[in-house]
C-alpha positions in Angstrom: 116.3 94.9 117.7 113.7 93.2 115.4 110.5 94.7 115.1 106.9 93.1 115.8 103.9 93.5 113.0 101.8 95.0 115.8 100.1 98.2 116.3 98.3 99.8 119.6 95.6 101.9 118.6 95.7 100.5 114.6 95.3 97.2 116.2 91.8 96.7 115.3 92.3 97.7 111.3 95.9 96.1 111.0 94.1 92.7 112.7 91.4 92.7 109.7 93.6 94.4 106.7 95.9 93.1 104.4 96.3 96.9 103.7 97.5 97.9 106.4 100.7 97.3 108.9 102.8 98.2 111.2 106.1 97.6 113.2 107.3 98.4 116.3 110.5 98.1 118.2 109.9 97.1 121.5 112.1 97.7 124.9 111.6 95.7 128.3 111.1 98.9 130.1 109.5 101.5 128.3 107.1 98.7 126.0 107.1 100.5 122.7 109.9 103.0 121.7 109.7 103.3 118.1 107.2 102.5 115.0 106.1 102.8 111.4 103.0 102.9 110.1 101.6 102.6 106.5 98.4 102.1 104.6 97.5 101.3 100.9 95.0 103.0 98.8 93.3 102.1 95.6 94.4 104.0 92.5 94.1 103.6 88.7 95.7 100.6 87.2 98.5 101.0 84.9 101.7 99.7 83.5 104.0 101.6 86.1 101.4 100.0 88.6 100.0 96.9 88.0 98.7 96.2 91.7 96.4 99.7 91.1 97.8 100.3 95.3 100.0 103.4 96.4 101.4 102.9 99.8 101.7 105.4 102.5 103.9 105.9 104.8 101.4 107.2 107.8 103.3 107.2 110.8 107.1 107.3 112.2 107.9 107.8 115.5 110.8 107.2 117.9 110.3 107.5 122.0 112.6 110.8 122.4 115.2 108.9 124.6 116.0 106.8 122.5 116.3 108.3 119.2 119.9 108.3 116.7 119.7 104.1 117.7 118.5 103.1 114.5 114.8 102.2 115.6 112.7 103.9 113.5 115.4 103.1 110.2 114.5 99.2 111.4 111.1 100.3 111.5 110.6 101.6 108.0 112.6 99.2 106.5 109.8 96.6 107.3 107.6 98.5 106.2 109.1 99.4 103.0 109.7 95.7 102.9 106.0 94.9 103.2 105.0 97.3 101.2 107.1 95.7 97.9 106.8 92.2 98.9 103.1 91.9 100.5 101.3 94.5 99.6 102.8 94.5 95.8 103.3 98.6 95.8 105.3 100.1 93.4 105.1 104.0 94.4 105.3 104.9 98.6 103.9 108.2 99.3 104.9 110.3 102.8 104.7 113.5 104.9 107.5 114.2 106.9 108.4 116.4 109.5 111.8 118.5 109.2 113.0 116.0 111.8 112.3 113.2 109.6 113.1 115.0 106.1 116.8 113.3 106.4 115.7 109.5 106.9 113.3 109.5 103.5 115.6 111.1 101.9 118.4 108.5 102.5 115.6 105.6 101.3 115.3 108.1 98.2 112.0 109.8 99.0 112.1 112.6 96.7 109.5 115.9 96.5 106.5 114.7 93.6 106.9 116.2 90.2 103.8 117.3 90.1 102.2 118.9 93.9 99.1 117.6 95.3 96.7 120.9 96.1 94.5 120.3 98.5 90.7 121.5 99.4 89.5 121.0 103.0 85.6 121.2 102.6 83.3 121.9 105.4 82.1 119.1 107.8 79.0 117.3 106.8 76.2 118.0 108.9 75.0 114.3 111.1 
């Protein structure tokens, strides 16, 4: 169970990014069962992070029959791999759903000290 640095509908982005990636875990009869997804954003330089990146962890997602396997945990492992090796990112951001609280937690994902408010602003006109 090794996963691939592929991506379906990111393919595009992940093909022309070196801030992007993905990995999948594949299965011979369903094709893709689990992934993870992440992306890097530009952010101040500073001594706690020298690359100026902060990665993201954007997508998670195990087929429901065959979850409690250990695919996604493969998944995000390369990607938390890739983030500190390729990428050079010192601090991972994510949103998670209650079903996915437990697995960032047990990487030692932790709530931010200081919340993020956010302001959804009308759509610009075309």
């Amino acid at each position: 169970m090794a996963p691939t640095p592929r991506g379906g509908r990111f393919t595009e982005r992940l093909r022309h990014s070196a801030t992007s990636a993905a990995f999948l875990v594949d299965d011979p009869a369903l094709r893709t069962v689990a992934g993870a997804v992440g992306a890097c954003d530009a952010h101040a330089l500073g001594p706690a992070n020298p690359s100026g990146l902060h990665g993201h962890v954007t997508h998670v997602s195990t087929d429901p029959s065959r979850r409690h396997r250990g695919h996604a945990r493969v998944c995000l492992d390369a990607l938390l791999t890739w983030f500190r090796e390729e990428a050079r990112v010192t601090v991972v951001d994510r949103n998670a759903t209650a079903d996915g609280a437990a697995l960032y937690e047990s990487y030692g994902f932790e709530a931010p000290r200081h919340p993020a408010p956010r302001l959804r602003t009308a759509r610009a006109p075309r």
